[in-house]
């Protein structure tokens, strides 16, 4: 899943793709690098971010979703939103995946929309809300607590009529979690796979990687790749990243090693070693 943030204030790429032409070109590049899903977002959820009113969020994402849909790329278009009005217009414009970091708690009617329209969705764990979520987050056991939350939200989604096979689950790395919480979730990610749905993981460029490596947000590609390799080995199957090329290569090797997929190497190179 490649990230296309159409925002002025996203934590790692804010302002880079505010112009719709640049955002559409970026989506095309991410697909050429191996993305199977492009996730278009118009509201930053970084710690301390201010909420964006629906009309403004819509004005940001809609032209980009329309533009990417017009390209008819072999890719699924996702809208990263908590808002019913934004998701509805995005689906009308060609989105077939709703990535809701509130797991349908912000606007519960969004679950009914996803059910009616038959789109895929991602339900993510977040402790609190973006403005305050990093203020001393606490858990009894972070993995058990996140798992219990995802179980409840999965049930709420199926109760709203969403087919279970349309639902993916995400522990929400960095959303109300300390460095230790994030690492514990990665280390024990396999415990979430027993929920029976594909696990999505979003570590890309996040601040816990900066705390570990001392690197600035633009220099966290290697650390991001490491976390995604770990996550694959622990059972994750959707990887939300800004740096698709590096992650796709690493996951190709990881998948061939741990999942024996694809069964036969399919690429040729110019060297023999
Ligand atoms: N992380 C971010 C946004 N959306 N969605 C899912 N499912 N999982 C995540 O981990 C996740 C997400 C935050 O990253 P980014 O979009 O790069 O930043 P910002 O929220 O500042 O736009």
mmCIF file of C-alpha atoms and ligand atoms in Angstrom:
data_model
loop_
_atom_site.group_PDB
_atom_site.id
_atom_site.type_symbol
_atom_site.label_atom_id
_atom_site.label_comp_id
_atom_site.label_asym_id
_atom_site.label_seq_id
_atom_site.Cartn_x
_atom_site.Cartn_y
_atom_site.Cartn_z
ATOM 1 C CA UNK A 1 0.000 0.000 0.000
ATOM 2 C CA UNK A 2 1.659 3.227 -1.193
ATOM 3 C CA UNK A 3 0.876 6.478 0.626
ATOM 4 C CA UNK A 4 -0.295 9.578 -1.246
ATOM 5 C CA UNK A 5 -0.811 12.386 1.256
ATOM 6 C CA UNK A 6 -2.578 15.413 -0.216
ATOM 7 C CA UNK A 7 -1.977 17.565 2.848
ATOM 8 C CA UNK A 8 0.148 20.533 3.874
ATOM 9 C CA UNK A 9 1.044 19.018 7.256
ATOM 10 C CA UNK A 10 1.611 15.248 7.065
ATOM 11 C CA UNK A 11 4.566 14.351 9.267
ATOM 12 C CA UNK A 12 6.919 13.097 6.545
ATOM 13 C CA UNK A 13 5.659 14.365 3.187
ATOM 14 C CA UNK A 14 3.411 17.304 4.104
ATOM 15 C CA UNK A 15 3.186 19.765 1.228
ATOM 16 C CA UNK A 16 5.025 17.509 -1.247
ATOM 17 C CA UNK A 17 1.896 16.437 -3.138
ATOM 18 C CA UNK A 18 -0.591 19.189 -2.342
ATOM 19 C CA UNK A 19 -0.869 19.957 -6.036
ATOM 20 C CA UNK A 20 -3.179 17.349 -7.607
ATOM 21 C CA UNK A 21 -0.977 16.885 -10.672
ATOM 22 C CA UNK A 22 2.008 16.055 -8.454
ATOM 23 C CA UNK A 23 -0.117 13.727 -6.321
ATOM 24 C CA UNK A 24 -1.446 11.823 -9.355
ATOM 25 C CA UNK A 25 2.068 11.499 -10.795
ATOM 26 C CA UNK A 26 3.274 10.251 -7.422
ATOM 27 C CA UNK A 27 0.524 7.611 -7.342
ATOM 28 C CA UNK A 28 1.568 6.468 -10.805
ATOM 29 C CA UNK A 29 5.166 6.177 -9.653
ATOM 30 C CA UNK A 30 4.219 4.168 -6.564
ATOM 31 C CA UNK A 31 2.295 1.719 -8.744
ATOM 32 C CA UNK A 32 5.268 1.360 -11.107
ATOM 33 C CA UNK A 33 7.373 0.586 -8.028
ATOM 34 C CA UNK A 34 5.074 -2.239 -6.957
ATOM 35 C CA UNK A 35 2.151 -0.822 -4.989
ATOM 36 C CA UNK A 36 -1.082 -2.837 -5.274
ATOM 37 C CA UNK A 37 -3.077 -0.227 -3.358
ATOM 38 C CA UNK A 38 -2.644 3.567 -3.315
ATOM 39 C CA UNK A 39 -3.913 5.174 -0.127
ATOM 40 C CA UNK A 40 -5.021 8.775 -0.715
ATOM 41 C CA UNK A 41 -5.384 10.937 2.397
ATOM 42 C CA UNK A 42 -6.399 14.553 2.948
ATOM 43 C CA UNK A 43 -6.116 14.852 6.724
ATOM 44 C CA UNK A 44 -2.946 14.351 8.740
ATOM 45 C CA UNK A 45 -3.313 12.108 11.781
ATOM 46 C CA UNK A 46 0.157 12.849 13.130
ATOM 47 C CA UNK A 47 0.315 13.530 16.893
ATOM 48 C CA UNK A 48 -1.031 17.007 17.575
ATOM 49 C CA UNK A 49 -2.620 17.406 14.126
ATOM 50 C CA UNK A 50 -5.624 19.703 13.845
ATOM 51 C CA UNK A 51 -8.833 18.196 12.411
ATOM 52 C CA UNK A 52 -9.759 19.139 8.830
ATOM 53 C CA UNK A 53 -13.421 19.934 7.963
ATOM 54 C CA UNK A 54 -15.009 17.479 5.515
ATOM 55 C CA UNK A 55 -15.375 19.947 2.587
ATOM 56 C CA UNK A 56 -11.674 20.817 2.758
ATOM 57 C CA UNK A 57 -10.607 17.176 3.028
ATOM 58 C CA UNK A 58 -12.856 16.331 0.090
ATOM 59 C CA UNK A 59 -11.449 19.157 -2.026
ATOM 60 C CA UNK A 60 -7.973 17.716 -1.449
ATOM 61 C CA UNK A 61 -8.576 14.028 -2.148
ATOM 62 C CA UNK A 62 -11.334 13.971 -4.754
ATOM 63 C CA UNK A 63 -9.402 15.369 -7.758
ATOM 64 C CA UNK A 64 -6.565 12.973 -6.975
ATOM 65 C CA UNK A 65 -8.829 9.924 -6.726
ATOM 66 C CA UNK A 66 -10.566 10.923 -9.961
ATOM 67 C CA UNK A 67 -7.219 11.443 -11.646
ATOM 68 C CA UNK A 68 -5.796 8.119 -10.503
ATOM 69 C CA UNK A 69 -9.027 6.333 -11.513
ATOM 70 C CA UNK A 70 -8.749 7.900 -14.988
ATOM 71 C CA UNK A 71 -5.283 6.373 -15.391
ATOM 72 C CA UNK A 72 -6.870 2.890 -15.138
ATOM 73 C CA UNK A 73 -3.816 1.547 -13.348
ATOM 74 C CA UNK A 74 -3.778 -2.062 -12.130
ATOM 75 C CA UNK A 75 -4.255 -0.866 -8.565
ATOM 76 C CA UNK A 76 -6.867 -0.532 -5.872
ATOM 77 C CA UNK A 77 -7.609 3.034 -4.763
ATOM 78 C CA UNK A 78 -7.982 3.523 -1.019
ATOM 79 C CA UNK A 79 -9.257 6.616 0.748
ATOM 80 C CA UNK A 80 -7.671 7.316 4.124
ATOM 81 C CA UNK A 81 -10.529 9.012 5.948
ATOM 82 C CA UNK A 82 -12.708 8.838 9.055
ATOM 83 C CA UNK A 83 -15.534 10.785 7.417
ATOM 84 C CA UNK A 84 -18.682 9.448 5.788
ATOM 85 C CA UNK A 85 -19.043 12.305 3.281
ATOM 86 C CA UNK A 86 -15.439 11.971 2.139
ATOM 87 C CA UNK A 87 -15.620 8.189 1.810
ATOM 88 C CA UNK A 88 -18.902 8.354 -0.110
ATOM 89 C CA UNK A 89 -17.576 10.802 -2.707
ATOM 90 C CA UNK A 90 -14.318 8.869 -2.941
ATOM 91 C CA UNK A 91 -16.171 5.619 -3.632
ATOM 92 C CA UNK A 92 -18.294 7.373 -6.275
ATOM 93 C CA UNK A 93 -15.021 8.509 -7.879
ATOM 94 C CA UNK A 94 -13.507 5.023 -7.955
ATOM 95 C CA UNK A 95 -12.146 4.143 -4.507
ATOM 96 C CA UNK A 96 -12.771 0.517 -3.508
ATOM 97 C CA UNK A 97 -11.039 0.544 -0.114
ATOM 98 C CA UNK A 98 -11.784 2.667 2.962
ATOM 99 C CA UNK A 99 -8.898 3.057 5.414
ATOM 100 C CA UNK A 100 -10.450 4.415 8.614
ATOM 101 C CA UNK A 101 -7.954 5.021 11.437
ATOM 102 C CA UNK A 102 -10.917 5.364 13.820
ATOM 103 C CA UNK A 103 -12.259 1.908 12.890
ATOM 104 C CA UNK A 104 -15.756 3.393 12.340
ATOM 105 C CA UNK A 105 -15.876 5.051 15.772
ATOM 106 C CA UNK A 106 -15.698 8.614 14.434
ATOM 107 C CA UNK A 107 -18.755 8.196 12.210
ATOM 108 C CA UNK A 108 -20.377 4.787 12.807
ATOM 109 C CA UNK A 109 -22.581 5.250 9.685
ATOM 110 C CA UNK A 110 -19.424 4.806 7.618
ATOM 111 C CA UNK A 111 -19.679 1.069 8.350
ATOM 112 C CA UNK A 112 -23.114 0.930 6.684
ATOM 113 C CA UNK A 113 -21.776 2.760 3.639
ATOM 114 C CA UNK A 114 -18.904 0.276 3.285
ATOM 115 C CA UNK A 115 -21.392 -2.584 3.681
ATOM 116 C CA UNK A 116 -23.769 -1.181 1.038
ATOM 117 C CA UNK A 117 -21.060 -0.353 -1.472
ATOM 118 C CA UNK A 118 -19.151 -3.616 -0.932
ATOM 119 C CA UNK A 119 -15.742 -1.988 -0.576
ATOM 120 C CA UNK A 120 -12.784 -3.333 1.347
ATOM 121 C CA UNK A 121 -11.819 -1.610 4.576
ATOM 122 C CA UNK A 122 -9.076 -1.352 7.141
ATOM 123 C CA UNK A 123 -9.961 -0.996 10.836
ATOM 124 C CA UNK A 124 -7.107 0.460 12.883
ATOM 125 C CA UNK A 125 -6.427 0.689 16.602
ATOM 126 C CA UNK A 126 -5.854 4.155 18.045
ATOM 127 C CA UNK A 127 -5.764 5.085 21.736
ATOM 128 C CA UNK A 128 -7.489 8.467 22.162
ATOM 129 C CA UNK A 129 -7.456 10.909 19.246
ATOM 130 C CA UNK A 130 -4.589 12.374 17.209
ATOM 131 C CA UNK A 131 -4.348 15.637 19.116
ATOM 132 C CA UNK A 132 -3.619 13.942 22.453
ATOM 133 C CA UNK A 133 -2.828 10.296 21.695
ATOM 134 C CA UNK A 134 0.872 10.497 22.539
ATOM 135 C CA UNK A 135 0.269 11.998 25.999
ATOM 136 C CA UNK A 136 1.454 9.142 28.209
ATOM 137 C CA UNK A 137 -0.362 6.180 26.567
ATOM 138 C CA UNK A 138 -0.826 3.190 28.929
ATOM 139 C CA UNK A 139 -1.991 -0.394 28.481
ATOM 140 C CA UNK A 140 -2.338 -3.461 30.726
ATOM 141 C CA UNK A 141 -0.731 -5.487 27.926
ATOM 142 C CA UNK A 142 -0.487 -3.598 24.651
ATOM 143 C CA UNK A 143 -0.921 -6.661 22.411
ATOM 144 C CA UNK A 144 -3.839 -8.109 24.393
ATOM 145 C CA UNK A 145 -5.532 -4.692 24.580
ATOM 146 C CA UNK A 146 -5.107 -3.971 20.854
ATOM 147 C CA UNK A 147 -6.307 -7.469 19.983
ATOM 148 C CA UNK A 148 -9.418 -7.111 22.162
ATOM 149 C CA UNK A 149 -10.168 -3.746 20.540
ATOM 150 C CA UNK A 150 -9.779 -5.128 17.005
ATOM 151 C CA UNK A 151 -12.007 -8.081 17.902
ATOM 152 C CA UNK A 152 -14.757 -5.697 19.062
ATOM 153 C CA UNK A 153 -14.425 -3.455 15.984
ATOM 154 C CA UNK A 154 -14.429 -6.478 13.647
ATOM 155 C CA UNK A 155 -17.685 -7.625 15.254
ATOM 156 C CA UNK A 156 -19.174 -4.113 14.956
ATOM 157 C CA UNK A 157 -18.233 -4.036 11.271
ATOM 158 C CA UNK A 158 -19.763 -7.436 10.484
ATOM 159 C CA UNK A 159 -22.852 -6.513 12.541
ATOM 160 C CA UNK A 160 -23.185 -3.464 10.270
ATOM 161 C CA UNK A 161 -23.316 -5.830 7.310
ATOM 162 C CA UNK A 162 -19.724 -5.742 6.037
ATOM 163 C CA UNK A 163 -18.644 -9.107 4.653
ATOM 164 C CA UNK A 164 -15.835 -10.462 6.824
ATOM 165 C CA UNK A 165 -13.608 -11.100 3.802
ATOM 166 C CA UNK A 166 -13.699 -7.339 3.067
ATOM 167 C CA UNK A 167 -12.118 -6.436 6.424
ATOM 168 C CA UNK A 168 -8.433 -5.971 7.268
ATOM 169 C CA UNK A 169 -7.051 -5.082 10.710
ATOM 170 C CA UNK A 170 -4.203 -2.785 11.778
ATOM 171 C CA UNK A 171 -2.608 -2.391 15.247
ATOM 172 C CA UNK A 172 -1.998 1.318 14.562
ATOM 173 C CA UNK A 173 1.736 1.694 15.065
ATOM 174 C CA UNK A 174 2.405 5.127 16.612
ATOM 175 C CA UNK A 175 -1.251 5.874 17.381
ATOM 176 C CA UNK A 176 -1.191 6.261 21.160
ATOM 177 C CA UNK A 177 1.896 4.082 21.626
ATOM 178 C CA UNK A 178 5.346 4.530 23.101
ATOM 179 C CA UNK A 179 8.494 3.207 21.430
ATOM 180 C CA UNK A 180 8.268 0.107 23.641
ATOM 181 C CA UNK A 181 4.588 -0.425 22.735
ATOM 182 C CA UNK A 182 5.403 -0.265 19.005
ATOM 183 C CA UNK A 183 8.236 -2.770 19.326
ATOM 184 C CA UNK A 184 6.135 -5.116 21.464
ATOM 185 C CA UNK A 185 3.382 -5.041 18.827
ATOM 186 C CA UNK A 186 5.856 -5.841 16.057
ATOM 187 C CA UNK A 187 7.499 -8.603 18.090
ATOM 188 C CA UNK A 188 4.151 -10.249 18.923
ATOM 189 C CA UNK A 189 2.251 -9.382 15.720
ATOM 190 C CA UNK A 190 1.569 -13.084 15.114
ATOM 191 C CA UNK A 191 -0.858 -12.990 18.061
ATOM 192 C CA UNK A 192 -3.148 -10.716 16.024
ATOM 193 C CA UNK A 193 -3.313 -13.128 13.086
ATOM 194 C CA UNK A 194 -5.579 -15.395 15.146
ATOM 195 C CA UNK A 195 -8.317 -12.785 14.604
ATOM 196 C CA UNK A 196 -8.557 -14.417 11.178
ATOM 197 C CA UNK A 197 -8.241 -11.316 9.013
ATOM 198 C CA UNK A 198 -5.257 -9.910 7.037
ATOM 199 C CA UNK A 199 -3.042 -7.689 9.168
ATOM 200 C CA UNK A 200 -2.071 -4.247 7.833
ATOM 201 C CA UNK A 201 1.033 -2.587 9.267
ATOM 202 C CA UNK A 202 2.023 1.084 9.014
ATOM 203 C CA UNK A 203 5.493 1.856 10.374
ATOM 204 C CA UNK A 204 6.680 4.010 7.490
ATOM 205 C CA UNK A 205 9.116 6.766 8.541
ATOM 206 C CA UNK A 206 7.433 6.991 11.970
ATOM 207 C CA UNK A 207 9.054 8.736 14.903
ATOM 208 C CA UNK A 208 9.881 5.558 16.868
ATOM 209 C CA UNK A 209 12.288 4.720 14.014
ATOM 210 C CA UNK A 210 13.851 8.149 14.436
ATOM 211 C CA UNK A 211 14.245 7.533 18.153
ATOM 212 C CA UNK A 212 15.979 4.205 17.494
ATOM 213 C CA UNK A 213 18.274 5.341 14.666
ATOM 214 C CA UNK A 214 18.677 9.047 15.384
ATOM 215 C CA UNK A 215 17.669 9.728 11.787
ATOM 216 C CA UNK A 216 15.515 12.511 10.409
ATOM 217 C CA UNK A 217 12.138 11.660 8.863
ATOM 218 C CA UNK A 218 13.563 11.743 5.308
ATOM 219 C CA UNK A 219 16.246 9.167 6.222
ATOM 220 C CA UNK A 220 14.181 6.355 7.716
ATOM 221 C CA UNK A 221 13.794 4.129 4.646
ATOM 222 C CA UNK A 222 16.157 1.410 5.852
ATOM 223 C CA UNK A 223 14.550 1.322 9.278
ATOM 224 C CA UNK A 224 11.113 1.174 7.642
ATOM 225 C CA UNK A 225 12.177 -1.742 5.468
ATOM 226 C CA UNK A 226 13.475 -3.629 8.520
ATOM 227 C CA UNK A 227 10.140 -3.298 10.319
ATOM 228 C CA UNK A 228 8.200 -4.490 7.284
ATOM 229 C CA UNK A 229 10.400 -7.567 6.902
ATOM 230 C CA UNK A 230 9.820 -8.346 10.586
ATOM 231 C CA UNK A 231 6.084 -7.736 10.161
ATOM 232 C CA UNK A 232 5.870 -10.076 7.173
ATOM 233 C CA UNK A 233 7.625 -12.813 9.111
ATOM 234 C CA UNK A 234 5.154 -12.247 11.980
ATOM 235 C CA UNK A 235 2.148 -12.571 9.642
ATOM 236 C CA UNK A 236 1.327 -9.082 8.265
ATOM 237 C CA UNK A 237 0.235 -9.038 4.626
ATOM 238 C CA UNK A 238 -0.453 -5.360 3.800
ATOM 239 C CA UNK A 239 2.378 -2.852 4.276
ATOM 240 C CA UNK A 240 1.524 0.860 4.236
ATOM 241 C CA UNK A 241 4.649 2.738 3.123
ATOM 242 C CA UNK A 242 5.885 5.943 1.521
ATOM 243 C CA UNK A 243 8.943 4.236 -0.027
ATOM 244 C CA UNK A 244 7.408 1.515 -2.168
ATOM 245 C CA UNK A 245 10.418 0.475 -4.288
ATOM 246 C CA UNK A 246 12.687 -0.359 -1.354
ATOM 247 C CA UNK A 247 9.935 -2.082 0.589
ATOM 248 C CA UNK A 248 8.675 -4.083 -2.403
ATOM 249 C CA UNK A 249 12.151 -5.501 -3.119
ATOM 250 C CA UNK A 250 12.669 -6.436 0.515
ATOM 251 C CA UNK A 251 9.241 -8.055 0.741
ATOM 252 C CA UNK A 252 9.792 -9.982 -2.495
ATOM 253 C CA UNK A 253 12.834 -11.617 -0.934
ATOM 254 C CA UNK A 254 11.073 -12.077 2.406
ATOM 255 C CA UNK A 255 8.018 -13.667 0.777
ATOM 256 C CA UNK A 256 10.164 -16.017 -1.317
ATOM 257 C CA UNK A 257 12.011 -17.083 1.832
ATOM 258 C CA UNK A 258 9.247 -17.433 4.401
ATOM 259 C CA UNK A 259 6.134 -18.011 2.283
ATOM 260 C CA UNK A 260 7.807 -19.729 -0.720
ATOM 261 C CA UNK A 261 5.997 -17.192 -2.904
ATOM 262 C CA UNK A 262 6.149 -16.941 -5.877
ATOM 263 C CA UNK A 263 7.159 -20.599 -6.310
ATOM 264 C CA UNK A 264 9.593 -19.910 -9.163
ATOM 265 C CA UNK A 265 11.764 -16.769 -9.528
ATOM 266 C CA UNK A 266 10.238 -14.598 -12.246
ATOM 267 C CA UNK A 267 12.745 -11.742 -12.684
ATOM 268 C CA UNK A 268 15.859 -11.642 -14.840
ATOM 269 C CA UNK A 269 18.873 -9.450 -14.181
ATOM 270 C CA UNK A 270 21.888 -8.405 -16.198
ATOM 271 C CA UNK A 271 24.367 -10.073 -13.865
ATOM 272 C CA UNK A 272 24.946 -13.733 -13.134
ATOM 273 C CA UNK A 273 25.699 -13.614 -9.425
HETATM 274 N N1 LIG B 1 -0.610 5.761 9.600
HETATM 275 C C1 LIG B 1 -0.850 7.018 9.181
HETATM 276 C C2 LIG B 1 -2.009 7.313 8.452
HETATM 277 N N2 LIG B 1 -2.893 6.348 8.128
HETATM 278 N N3 LIG B 1 -3.544 4.089 8.197
HETATM 279 C C3 LIG B 1 -3.331 2.823 8.604
HETATM 280 N N4 LIG B 1 -4.200 1.853 8.279
HETATM 281 N N5 LIG B 1 -2.221 2.487 9.341
HETATM 282 C C4 LIG B 1 -1.296 3.415 9.705
HETATM 283 O O1 LIG B 1 -0.315 3.065 10.406
HETATM 284 C C5 LIG B 1 -1.496 4.777 9.290
HETATM 285 C C6 LIG B 1 -2.661 5.072 8.529
HETATM 286 C C7 LIG B 1 0.135 8.094 9.483
HETATM 287 O O2 LIG B 1 1.084 8.216 8.452
HETATM 288 P P1 LIG B 1 1.053 9.339 7.300
HETATM 289 O O3 LIG B 1 -0.169 9.210 6.466
HETATM 290 O O4 LIG B 1 2.314 9.281 6.549
HETATM 291 O O5 LIG B 1 1.070 10.707 8.078
HETATM 292 P P2 LIG B 1 -0.040 11.797 8.360
HETATM 293 O O6 LIG B 1 -1.097 11.137 9.181
HETATM 294 O O7 LIG B 1 0.708 12.874 9.082
HETATM 295 O O8 LIG B 1 -0.609 12.251 7.048
#
